[in-house]
PDB file of C-alpha atoms in Angstrom:
ATOM      1  CA  MET A   1      14.404  24.237  10.925  1.00 34.00           C
ATOM      2  CA  MET A   2      13.113  23.835  14.460  1.00 37.00           C
ATOM      3  CA  GLN A   3      12.997  26.853  16.710  1.00 37.00           C
ATOM      4  CA  GLU A   4      15.115  26.612  19.865  1.00 33.00           C
ATOM      5  CA  ASP A   5      12.209  27.659  22.079  1.00 32.00           C
ATOM      6  CA  TYR A   6       9.993  24.893  20.690  1.00 31.00           C
ATOM      7  CA  SER A   7      12.203  21.865  21.234  1.00 31.00           C
ATOM      8  CA  LEU A   8      10.690  18.426  20.946  1.00 34.00           C
ATOM      9  CA  LYS A   9      10.551  15.920  23.760  1.00 35.00           C
ATOM     10  CA  GLU A  10      12.763  12.892  23.370  1.00 35.00           C
ATOM     11  CA  VAL A  11      11.007   9.542  23.184  1.00 35.00           C
ATOM     12  CA  ASP A  12      12.342   6.052  23.722  1.00 38.00           C
ATOM     13  CA  SER A  13      12.350   3.442  20.979  1.00 39.00           C
ATOM     14  CA  GLU A  14       9.089   1.841  22.099  1.00 44.00           C
ATOM     15  CA  GLU A  15       7.278   5.189  22.065  1.00 41.00           C
ATOM     16  CA  LEU A  16       8.835   6.020  18.728  1.00 40.00           C
ATOM     17  CA  ARG A  17       7.619   2.846  17.090  1.00 45.00           C
ATOM     18  CA  GLU A  18       4.104   3.722  18.227  1.00 46.00           C
ATOM     19  CA  LEU A  19       4.518   7.375  17.243  1.00 43.00           C
ATOM     20  CA  LEU A  20       5.835   6.960  13.737  1.00 43.00           C
ATOM     21  CA  GLY A  21       4.089   3.712  12.964  1.00 45.00           C
ATOM     22  CA  ALA A  22       5.158   0.199  12.187  1.00 40.00           C
ATOM     23  CA  GLU A  23       5.291  -1.133   8.658  1.00 39.00           C
ATOM     24  CA  SER A  24       3.454   0.913   6.056  1.00 44.00           C
ATOM     25  CA  GLU A  25      -0.042  -0.298   5.339  1.00 51.00           C
ATOM     26  CA  ILE A  26       0.425   0.636   1.672  1.00 53.00           C
ATOM     27  CA  PRO A  27       2.078  -2.001  -0.562  1.00 53.00           C
ATOM     28  CA  ILE A  28       4.864  -0.426  -2.621  1.00 51.00           C
ATOM     29  CA  LYS A  29       6.082  -1.993  -5.832  1.00 49.00           C
ATOM     30  CA  PRO A  30       9.904  -2.088  -6.085  1.00 48.00           C
ATOM     31  CA  GLU A  31       9.853  -0.362  -9.479  1.00 54.00           C
ATOM     32  CA  SER A  32       7.575   2.441  -8.288  1.00 67.00           C
ATOM     33  CA  ALA A  33       8.977   5.996  -8.271  1.00 75.00           C
ATOM     34  CA  ALA A  34       7.358   6.328  -4.828  1.00 86.00           C
ATOM     35  CA  SER A  35       9.385   3.424  -3.415  1.00 90.00           C
ATOM     36  CA  GLU A  36      12.443   5.504  -2.511  1.00 91.00           C
ATOM     37  CA  ILE A  37      10.380   8.250  -0.881  1.00 93.00           C
ATOM     38  CA  CYS A  38       8.273   5.841   1.152  1.00 93.00           C
ATOM     39  CA  GLY A  39      11.421   3.972   2.148  1.00 92.00           C
ATOM     40  CA  ARG A  40      12.897   7.146   3.604  1.00 92.00           C
ATOM     41  CA  ILE A  41       9.640   7.896   5.413  1.00 93.00           C
ATOM     42  CA  GLN A  42       9.477   4.414   6.913  1.00 91.00           C
ATOM     43  CA  ALA A  43      13.113   4.685   8.032  1.00 91.00           C
ATOM     44  CA  LEU A  44      12.232   7.677  10.222  1.00 90.00           C
ATOM     45  CA  ARG A  45      10.816   5.330  12.867  1.00 85.00           C
ATOM     46  CA  ASN A  46      14.431   4.452  13.701  1.00 84.00           C
ATOM     47  CA  HIS A  47      15.116   8.018  14.851  1.00 85.00           C
ATOM     48  CA  SER A  48      14.003  10.134  17.763  1.00 85.00           C
ATOM     49  CA  LEU A  49      11.106  12.498  17.150  1.00 88.00           C
ATOM     50  CA  LYS A  50      13.499  15.411  17.490  1.00 87.00           C
ATOM     51  CA  GLN A  51      15.460  14.042  14.527  1.00 88.00           C
ATOM     52  CA  ALA A  52      12.511  12.613  12.599  1.00 91.00           C
ATOM     53  CA  LEU A  53      10.263  15.667  12.509  1.00 93.00           C
ATOM     54  CA  PRO A  54      12.573  17.965  10.481  1.00 93.00           C
ATOM     55  CA  ALA A  55      13.215  15.088   8.073  1.00 93.00           C
ATOM     56  CA  LEU A  56       9.484  14.478   7.737  1.00 95.00           C
ATOM     57  CA  MET A  57       8.847  18.135   6.970  1.00 95.00           C
ATOM     58  CA  LEU A  58      11.682  18.199   4.435  1.00 95.00           C
ATOM     59  CA  GLU A  59      10.140  15.155   2.757  1.00 95.00           C
ATOM     60  CA  LEU A  60       6.809  16.982   2.484  1.00 96.00           C
ATOM     61  CA  GLU A  61       8.544  19.988   0.939  1.00 95.00           C
ATOM     62  CA  ARG A  62      10.413  17.716  -1.483  1.00 94.00           C
ATOM     63  CA  ILE A  63       7.233  15.851  -2.440  1.00 95.00           C
ATOM     64  CA  ALA A  64       5.565  19.164  -3.268  1.00 94.00           C
ATOM     65  CA  ARG A  65       8.434  20.059  -5.631  1.00 93.00           C
ATOM     66  CA  ASP A  66       9.045  16.690  -7.259  1.00 91.00           C
ATOM     67  CA  PRO A  67       7.340  16.047 -10.637  1.00 91.00           C
ATOM     68  CA  LEU A  68       5.786  12.736  -9.570  1.00 93.00           C
ATOM     69  CA  GLU A  69       3.366  10.682 -11.595  1.00 93.00           C
ATOM     70  CA  VAL A  70      -0.187  10.984 -10.308  1.00 93.00           C
ATOM     71  CA  ALA A  71      -0.343   7.427  -8.986  1.00 92.00           C
ATOM     72  CA  ASP A  72       3.021   7.853  -7.237  1.00 94.00           C
ATOM     73  CA  ARG A  73       1.968  11.134  -5.640  1.00 95.00           C
ATOM     74  CA  VAL A  74      -1.189   9.576  -4.212  1.00 95.00           C
ATOM     75  CA  LEU A  75       0.765   6.539  -3.007  1.00 95.00           C
ATOM     76  CA  VAL A  76       3.289   8.764  -1.238  1.00 96.00           C
ATOM     77  CA  MET A  77       0.481  10.726   0.439  1.00 97.00           C
ATOM     78  CA  ARG A  78      -1.056   7.476   1.660  1.00 96.00           C
ATOM     79  CA  CYS A  79       2.353   6.441   2.971  1.00 95.00           C
ATOM     80  CA  ILE A  80       3.095   9.688   4.810  1.00 96.00           C
ATOM     81  CA  LYS A  81      -0.324  10.307   6.345  1.00 96.00           C
ATOM     82  CA  LYS A  82       0.122   8.040   9.373  1.00 94.00           C
ATOM     83  CA  PRO A  83       3.618   9.299  10.304  1.00 94.00           C
ATOM     84  CA  VAL A  84       2.383  12.906  10.022  1.00 96.00           C
ATOM     85  CA  LEU A  85      -0.563  12.263  12.353  1.00 95.00           C
ATOM     86  CA  LYS A  86       1.572  10.420  14.884  1.00 92.00           C
ATOM     87  CA  ALA A  87       4.294  13.046  14.786  1.00 93.00           C
ATOM     88  CA  ALA A  88       1.663  15.748  15.363  1.00 94.00           C
ATOM     89  CA  ALA A  89       0.283  13.781  18.299  1.00 93.00           C
ATOM     90  CA  GLY A  90       3.746  13.638  19.861  1.00 92.00           C
ATOM     91  CA  LEU A  91       4.447  17.356  19.654  1.00 94.00           C
ATOM     92  CA  PRO A  92       4.108  19.448  22.821  1.00 92.00           C
ATOM     93  CA  LYS A  93       1.146  21.801  22.825  1.00 91.00           C
ATOM     94  CA  PRO A  94       1.446  25.538  23.489  1.00 89.00           C
ATOM     95  CA  ARG A  95      -0.068  27.126  26.553  1.00 82.00           C
ATOM     96  CA  LYS A  96      -3.201  29.097  25.791  1.00 75.00           C
ATOM     97  CA  GLY A  97      -2.546  32.805  25.512  1.00 62.00           C
ATOM     98  CA  SER A  98       1.221  32.339  25.927  1.00 61.00           C
ATOM     99  CA  THR A  99       3.751  34.327  23.917  1.00 50.00           C
ATOM    100  CA  GLU A 100       6.110  31.373  23.641  1.00 55.00           C
ATOM    101  CA  LEU A 101       7.015  29.580  20.400  1.00 50.00           C
ATOM    102  CA  GLY A 102       8.301  32.697  18.709  1.00 51.00           C
ATOM    103  CA  GLY A 103       5.421  34.989  19.633  1.00 54.00           C
ATOM    104  CA  ALA A 104       1.660  34.743  19.856  1.00 54.00           C
ATOM    105  CA  SER A 105       1.244  35.144  16.090  1.00 62.00           C
ATOM    106  CA  ALA A 106       3.944  32.625  15.104  1.00 83.00           C
ATOM    107  CA  ILE A 107       3.016  29.359  13.423  1.00 91.00           C
ATOM    108  CA  THR A 108       3.864  26.345  15.561  1.00 94.00           C
ATOM    109  CA  LEU A 109       5.568  23.261  14.218  1.00 94.00           C
ATOM    110  CA  GLU A 110       2.332  21.305  14.334  1.00 96.00           C
ATOM    111  CA  GLN A 111       0.540  23.981  12.318  1.00 97.00           C
ATOM    112  CA  ARG A 112       3.409  23.967   9.821  1.00 96.00           C
ATOM    113  CA  LEU A 113       3.187  20.186   9.526  1.00 96.00           C
ATOM    114  CA  LEU A 114      -0.570  20.304   8.870  1.00 97.00           C
ATOM    115  CA  LEU A 115      -0.052  23.124   6.383  1.00 97.00           C
ATOM    116  CA  LEU A 116       2.479  21.096   4.391  1.00 97.00           C
ATOM    117  CA  MET A 117       0.141  18.122   4.377  1.00 97.00           C
ATOM    118  CA  THR A 118      -2.826  20.115   3.055  1.00 97.00           C
ATOM    119  CA  TYR A 119      -0.647  21.721   0.383  1.00 97.00           C
ATOM    120  CA  ASN A 120       0.475  18.322  -0.873  1.00 97.00           C
ATOM    121  CA  LEU A 121      -3.048  16.897  -0.796  1.00 98.00           C
ATOM    122  CA  ARG A 122      -4.330  19.865  -2.826  1.00 97.00           C
ATOM    123  CA  LYS A 123      -1.550  19.277  -5.346  1.00 96.00           C
ATOM    124  CA  ALA A 124      -2.494  15.597  -5.540  1.00 96.00           C
ATOM    125  CA  LEU A 125      -6.143  16.483  -6.160  1.00 95.00           C
ATOM    126  CA  HIS A 126      -5.330  18.860  -9.005  1.00 94.00           C
ATOM    127  CA  ASP A 127      -2.903  16.332 -10.513  1.00 93.00           C
ATOM    128  CA  ILE A 128      -5.647  13.699 -10.481  1.00 93.00           C
ATOM    129  CA  ASP A 129      -8.084  16.041 -12.212  1.00 90.00           C
ATOM    130  CA  ARG A 130      -5.487  16.970 -14.837  1.00 89.00           C
ATOM    131  CA  ALA A 131      -4.407  13.384 -15.491  1.00 83.00           C
ATOM    132  CA  PRO A 132      -4.221  12.650 -19.247  1.00 75.00           C
ATOM    133  CA  GLY A 133      -6.700  10.281 -20.792  1.00 64.00           C
ATOM    134  CA  ASN A 134      -9.216  10.663 -17.956  1.00 60.00           C
ATOM    135  CA  ARG A 135      -7.810   7.552 -16.310  1.00 64.00           C
ATOM    136  CA  TYR A 136      -9.717   8.480 -13.134  1.00 58.00           C
ATOM    137  CA  GLU A 137     -13.026   9.038 -14.892  1.00 63.00           C
ATOM    138  CA  ASN A 138     -14.389   5.607 -13.968  1.00 61.00           C
ATOM    139  CA  ASP A 139     -12.494   5.114 -10.702  1.00 69.00           C
ATOM    140  CA  ASP A 140     -12.828   7.819  -8.071  1.00 84.00           C
ATOM    141  CA  THR A 141     -11.090   5.869  -5.296  1.00 89.00           C
ATOM    142  CA  ASP A 142      -7.957   8.016  -5.180  1.00 93.00           C
ATOM    143  CA  ARG A 143      -9.826  11.294  -5.698  1.00 92.00           C
ATOM    144  CA  LEU A 144     -12.277  10.545  -2.876  1.00 93.00           C
ATOM    145  CA  TRP A 145      -9.460   9.499  -0.548  1.00 95.00           C
ATOM    146  CA  VAL A 146      -7.540  12.714  -1.241  1.00 96.00           C
ATOM    147  CA  LEU A 147     -10.663  14.848  -0.779  1.00 96.00           C
ATOM    148  CA  HIS A 148     -11.546  13.114   2.469  1.00 96.00           C
ATOM    149  CA  GLN A 149      -8.040  13.684   3.828  1.00 97.00           C
ATOM    150  CA  LEU A 150      -8.060  17.315   2.696  1.00 98.00           C
ATOM    151  CA  PHE A 151     -11.159  18.149   4.694  1.00 97.00           C
ATOM    152  CA  ARG A 152      -9.821  16.199   7.675  1.00 97.00           C
ATOM    153  CA  PHE A 153      -6.547  18.120   7.705  1.00 98.00           C
ATOM    154  CA  PHE A 154      -8.286  21.462   7.230  1.00 98.00           C
ATOM    155  CA  SER A 155     -10.503  20.557  10.197  1.00 97.00           C
ATOM    156  CA  ARG A 156      -7.481  19.577  12.294  1.00 97.00           C
ATOM    157  CA  GLN A 157      -5.868  22.928  11.504  1.00 97.00           C
ATOM    158  CA  ILE A 158      -9.012  24.835  12.434  1.00 97.00           C
ATOM    159  CA  ARG A 159      -9.524  22.922  15.660  1.00 96.00           C
ATOM    160  CA  TYR A 160      -5.883  23.278  16.663  1.00 96.00           C
ATOM    161  CA  GLY A 161      -6.188  27.061  16.481  1.00 96.00           C
ATOM    162  CA  ILE A 162      -9.334  26.978  18.594  1.00 95.00           C
ATOM    163  CA  ASP A 163      -8.081  24.449  21.153  1.00 94.00           C
ATOM    164  CA  TRP A 164      -4.797  26.242  21.803  1.00 94.00           C
ATOM    165  CA  ASP A 165      -5.908  29.808  21.100  1.00 94.00           C
ATOM    166  CA  ARG A 166      -3.531  30.261  18.205  1.00 94.00           C
ATOM    167  CA  PRO A 167      -4.074  32.286  15.022  1.00 95.00           C
ATOM    168  CA  TRP A 168      -4.664  30.124  11.979  1.00 96.00           C
ATOM    169  CA  PRO A 169      -1.871  30.066   9.390  1.00 96.00           C
ATOM    170  CA  PRO A 170      -2.453  32.632   6.616  1.00 96.00           C
ATOM    171  CA  ASN A 171      -4.873  31.452   3.912  1.00 96.00           C
ATOM    172  CA  THR A 172      -6.241  28.554   5.966  1.00 97.00           C
ATOM    173  CA  TRP A 173      -9.838  29.661   5.428  1.00 98.00           C
ATOM    174  CA  ARG A 174      -9.332  31.005   1.911  1.00 97.00           C
ATOM    175  CA  ASP A 175      -7.817  27.704   0.810  1.00 97.00           C
ATOM    176  CA  LEU A 176     -10.749  25.825   2.346  1.00 98.00           C
ATOM    177  CA  HIS A 177     -13.216  28.101   0.548  1.00 98.00           C
ATOM    178  CA  ASP A 178     -11.268  27.687  -2.712  1.00 97.00           C
ATOM    179  CA  LEU A 179     -11.457  23.907  -2.394  1.00 97.00           C
ATOM    180  CA  PHE A 180     -15.224  23.956  -2.008  1.00 97.00           C
ATOM    181  CA  VAL A 181     -15.698  26.450  -4.853  1.00 96.00           C
ATOM    182  CA  TYR A 182     -13.523  24.188  -7.017  1.00 95.00           C
ATOM    183  CA  LEU A 183     -15.807  21.231  -6.265  1.00 95.00           C
ATOM    184  CA  VAL A 184     -18.929  23.279  -7.000  1.00 94.00           C
ATOM    185  CA  VAL A 185     -17.526  24.517 -10.320  1.00 92.00           C
ATOM    186  CA  ARG A 186     -16.581  20.970 -11.326  1.00 89.00           C
ATOM    187  CA  GLY A 187     -20.116  19.803 -10.557  1.00 87.00           C
ATOM    188  CA  MET A 188     -19.077  17.529  -7.699  1.00 87.00           C
ATOM    189  CA  VAL A 189     -21.290  19.514  -5.305  1.00 89.00           C
ATOM    190  CA  GLN A 190     -24.753  20.729  -6.290  1.00 83.00           C
ATOM    191  CA  LEU A 191     -26.208  23.579  -4.249  1.00 80.00           C
ATOM    192  CA  ASN A 192     -29.679  25.097  -4.277  1.00 62.00           C
ATOM    193  CA  THR A 193     -31.330  22.078  -5.859  1.00 49.00           C
ATOM    194  CA  ASP A 194     -34.368  20.191  -4.648  1.00 45.00           C
ATOM    195  CA  PHE A 195     -32.899  16.891  -5.761  1.00 40.00           C
ATOM    196  CA  SER A 196     -29.328  15.854  -6.365  1.00 42.00           C
ATOM    197  CA  VAL A 197     -27.381  12.624  -6.530  1.00 42.00           C
ATOM    198  CA  SER A 198     -24.203  12.588  -4.463  1.00 48.00           C
ATOM    199  CA  VAL A 199     -21.052  11.830  -6.425  1.00 49.00           C
ATOM    200  CA  PHE A 200     -19.398  10.761  -3.183  1.00 53.00           C
ATOM    201  CA  GLY A 201     -19.741   7.575  -1.183  1.00 53.00           C
ATOM    202  CA  GLU A 202     -21.936   6.974   1.820  1.00 60.00           C
ATOM    203  CA  ASP A 203     -19.065   7.708   4.220  1.00 74.00           C
ATOM    204  CA  PHE A 204     -18.090  11.078   2.758  1.00 86.00           C
ATOM    205  CA  ASP A 205     -19.936  14.176   1.592  1.00 92.00           C
ATOM    206  CA  ALA A 206     -17.886  17.251   0.679  1.00 94.00           C
ATOM    207  CA  GLU A 207     -20.733  19.677   1.367  1.00 95.00           C
ATOM    208  CA  ILE A 208     -21.267  18.249   4.851  1.00 95.00           C
ATOM    209  CA  GLU A 209     -17.534  18.399   5.576  1.00 96.00           C
ATOM    210  CA  TYR A 210     -17.339  22.014   4.416  1.00 97.00           C
ATOM    211  CA  LYS A 211     -20.328  23.043   6.507  1.00 97.00           C
ATOM    212  CA  ARG A 212     -18.854  21.271   9.539  1.00 97.00           C
ATOM    213  CA  ALA A 213     -15.725  23.417   9.218  1.00 97.00           C
ATOM    214  CA  LEU A 214     -17.816  26.571   8.697  1.00 98.00           C
ATOM    215  CA  LEU A 215     -19.919  25.874  11.785  1.00 97.00           C
ATOM    216  CA  PHE A 216     -16.819  25.140  13.874  1.00 97.00           C
ATOM    217  CA  GLY A 217     -15.353  28.506  12.900  1.00 97.00           C
ATOM    218  CA  LEU A 218     -18.677  30.255  13.390  1.00 97.00           C
ATOM    219  CA  VAL A 219     -19.355  28.926  16.880  1.00 97.00           C
ATOM    220  CA  ASP A 220     -15.791  29.875  17.817  1.00 96.00           C
ATOM    221  CA  ARG A 221     -16.378  33.414  16.562  1.00 96.00           C
ATOM    222  CA  LEU A 222     -19.848  33.871  18.076  1.00 96.00           C
ATOM    223  CA  THR A 223     -18.798  32.596  21.503  1.00 95.00           C
ATOM    224  CA  GLN A 224     -15.458  34.429  21.467  1.00 93.00           C
ATOM    225  CA  ARG A 225     -13.546  31.157  21.692  1.00 93.00           C
ATOM    226  CA  ARG A 226     -15.335  30.045  24.861  1.00 93.00           C
ATOM    227  CA  ALA A 227     -17.233  27.018  23.555  1.00 93.00           C
ATOM    228  CA  CYS A 228     -15.964  23.587  24.540  1.00 91.00           C
ATOM    229  CA  THR A 229     -14.626  22.017  21.353  1.00 91.00           C
ATOM    230  CA  GLU A 230     -15.420  18.522  22.627  1.00 92.00           C
ATOM    231  CA  ASP A 231     -19.068  19.499  22.957  1.00 92.00           C
ATOM    232  CA  VAL A 232     -19.106  21.240  19.571  1.00 94.00           C
ATOM    233  CA  ALA A 233     -17.502  18.286  17.803  1.00 93.00           C
ATOM    234  CA  ARG A 234     -20.276  15.966  18.977  1.00 93.00           C
ATOM    235  CA  PHE A 235     -22.973  18.076  17.307  1.00 95.00           C
ATOM    236  CA  LEU A 236     -21.171  19.239  14.159  1.00 95.00           C
ATOM    237  CA  LYS A 237     -22.282  16.492  11.800  1.00 93.00           C
ATOM    238  CA  LEU A 238     -25.946  16.879  12.757  1.00 95.00           C
ATOM    239  CA  TRP A 239     -25.761  20.685  12.560  1.00 96.00           C
ATOM    240  CA  ALA A 240     -24.040  20.476   9.182  1.00 96.00           C
ATOM    241  CA  SER A 241     -26.621  18.104   7.741  1.00 94.00           C
ATOM    242  CA  GLU A 242     -29.396  20.516   8.770  1.00 95.00           C
ATOM    243  CA  SER A 243     -27.626  23.678   7.541  1.00 96.00           C
ATOM    244  CA  ARG A 244     -28.109  25.301   4.129  1.00 95.00           C
ATOM    245  CA  LEU A 245     -25.921  27.414   1.879  1.00 96.00           C
ATOM    246  CA  GLN A 246     -27.892  29.963  -0.144  1.00 95.00           C
ATOM    247  CA  ASN A 247     -27.065  32.378  -2.938  1.00 93.00           C
ATOM    248  CA  PRO A 248     -26.832  35.893  -1.407  1.00 94.00           C
ATOM    249  CA  ASN A 249     -28.446  37.475  -4.490  1.00 93.00           C
ATOM    250  CA  THR A 250     -31.827  36.211  -3.319  1.00 92.00           C
ATOM    251  CA  LEU A 251     -31.459  37.712   0.162  1.00 95.00           C
ATOM    252  CA  LEU A 252     -30.721  41.390  -0.483  1.00 94.00           C
ATOM    253  CA  GLY A 253     -32.424  43.638   2.054  1.00 93.00           C
ATOM    254  CA  GLN A 254     -32.503  41.021   4.794  1.00 94.00           C
ATOM    255  CA  SER A 255     -30.624  41.434   8.077  1.00 93.00           C
ATOM    256  CA  GLY A 256     -28.927  39.143  10.574  1.00 93.00           C
ATOM    257  CA  LEU A 257     -27.531  36.940   7.822  1.00 96.00           C
ATOM    258  CA  ILE A 258     -24.448  34.765   8.236  1.00 97.00           C
ATOM    259  CA  LYS A 259     -22.031  35.456   5.389  1.00 97.00           C
ATOM    260  CA  VAL A 260     -19.509  33.005   3.946  1.00 97.00           C
ATOM    261  CA  GLU A 261     -17.271  35.195   1.796  1.00 97.00           C
ATOM    262  CA  VAL A 262     -15.015  32.908  -0.190  1.00 97.00           C
ATOM    263  CA  THR A 263     -12.572  35.707  -1.053  1.00 96.00           C
ATOM    264  CA  ARG A 264     -11.850  36.371   2.607  1.00 97.00           C
ATOM    265  CA  ASP A 265      -9.456  34.404   4.790  1.00 98.00           C
ATOM    266  CA  GLU A 266     -11.854  33.981   7.683  1.00 97.00           C
ATOM    267  CA  PRO A 267     -14.724  31.865   8.988  1.00 98.00           C
ATOM    268  CA  PRO A 268     -18.374  32.906   8.522  1.00 98.00           C
ATOM    269  CA  CYS A 269     -19.502  36.144  10.128  1.00 96.00           C
ATOM    270  CA  VAL A 270     -22.833  37.772  10.977  1.00 96.00           C
ATOM    271  CA  GLN A 271     -23.812  40.633   8.669  1.00 93.00           C
ATOM    272  CA  GLU A 272     -24.455  43.828  10.605  1.00 90.00           C
ATOM    273  CA  GLY A 273     -27.637  45.455   9.370  1.00 91.00           C
ATOM    274  CA  GLU A 274     -29.238  44.711   6.026  1.00 94.00           C
ATOM    275  CA  LEU A 275     -27.448  42.980   3.185  1.00 94.00           C
ATOM    276  CA  THR A 276     -27.178  45.766   0.616  1.00 93.00           C
ATOM    277  CA  GLU A 277     -25.004  44.130  -2.010  1.00 93.00           C
ATOM    278  CA  ALA A 278     -24.164  40.664  -3.205  1.00 90.00           C
ATOM    279  CA  PHE A 279     -20.807  39.050  -2.569  1.00 94.00           C
ATOM    280  CA  ARG A 280     -18.877  35.996  -3.710  1.00 95.00           C
ATOM    281  CA  GLY A 281     -19.961  33.147  -1.508  1.00 96.00           C
ATOM    282  CA  TRP A 282     -23.057  32.020   0.297  1.00 96.00           C
ATOM    283  CA  VAL A 283     -25.340  32.776   3.185  1.00 97.00           C
ATOM    284  CA  LEU A 284     -25.173  30.051   5.812  1.00 97.00           C
ATOM    285  CA  HIS A 285     -28.405  28.997   7.518  1.00 97.00           C
ATOM    286  CA  PRO A 286     -27.578  26.918  10.596  1.00 97.00           C
ATOM    287  CA  PRO A 287     -30.364  25.039  12.404  1.00 96.00           C
ATOM    288  CA  ALA A 288     -32.131  26.376  15.477  1.00 96.00           C
ATOM    289  CA  GLU A 289     -30.206  23.918  17.656  1.00 96.00           C
ATOM    290  CA  PHE A 290     -26.955  25.599  16.659  1.00 97.00           C
ATOM    291  CA  ARG A 291     -28.248  29.036  17.604  1.00 96.00           C
ATOM    292  CA  ASP A 292     -29.580  27.649  20.893  1.00 96.00           C
ATOM    293  CA  TYR A 293     -26.179  26.193  21.714  1.00 96.00           C
ATOM    294  CA  VAL A 294     -24.409  29.498  21.017  1.00 96.00           C
ATOM    295  CA  ALA A 295     -26.981  31.338  23.168  1.00 95.00           C
ATOM    296  CA  ARG A 296     -26.445  28.916  26.071  1.00 95.00           C
ATOM    297  CA  VAL A 297     -22.675  29.288  25.946  1.00 95.00           C
ATOM    298  CA  ASN A 298     -22.860  33.070  25.856  1.00 94.00           C
ATOM    299  CA  ALA A 299     -25.494  33.163  28.607  1.00 94.00           C
ATOM    300  CA  SER A 300     -23.213  31.119  30.844  1.00 91.00           C
ATOM    301  CA  PHE A 301     -20.696  33.971  30.560  1.00 87.00           C
ATOM    302  CA  GLY A 302     -23.332  36.641  31.135  1.00 79.00           C
ATOM    303  CA  ASP A 303     -23.581  37.709  27.516  1.00 69.00           C
ATOM    304  CA  GLY A 304     -26.794  38.465  25.666  1.00 59.00           C
ATOM    305  CA  PRO A 305     -28.170  36.488  22.714  1.00 54.00           C
ATOM    306  CA  VAL A 306     -26.403  36.470  19.346  1.00 54.00           C
ATOM    307  CA  ALA A 307     -28.271  37.784  16.286  1.00 49.00           C
TER     308      ALA A 307
END
């Protein structure tokens, strides 16, 4: 249910059509189990955002519970993606540092919406990988789409917290780490190799997407949330492509390392002193340009260099 102190702005019918989308871009077969769900989602464009948003969130909760066939689950996620993004765009944003919206530590409606979307996408991914008969073995289209959307929605959640100075929902970072570990274990990402063949397409690389999220969280932490996210976003892909993830076992005794602990619900952090014991995760090596950027931001606020 919506909180009284976080009411939604009313929108007229023209705005609503733009907000919640026109006809679905996904063709739905009449006999499909997803047809009824997508029909309800499409019907939300006939309601105000104040009415549509709770219904959209209830649909996401219902989708997570329903025992859908794999193909239907993916189809429903394709159908609901656009309305979710447009609904999020129409929500009012909190004031930085305010104690509105149920308190400074409360999750906003937009964060809740993104959280429901990532939960459902994770469920879709695991359903695909557990599909009987390996029907997806020779066609990765749905898996790659789901993975791409997962990293996008994790990134939206991370950036939202930074942009509006809100705490991330619990397990945001741990779930992101778990996703990447899952891909490594399944052999879809190969680390610490001199040569590897990407199992992804040219437009998507899970390792790059993961490192982009790590670097976003790291620059936020190292600059104490003072970096301009617009500036950071422009450089993230380049920084990520030039960053490395390394096994911590090979770096014992070294200092100033950047730790990515996959068991912790937090972004990367700088190790204080020498690394005396291994941990589950990796050491992140960002490029010199990243460190230079952090140093410039901190210097502009009168702070010294970061280790």
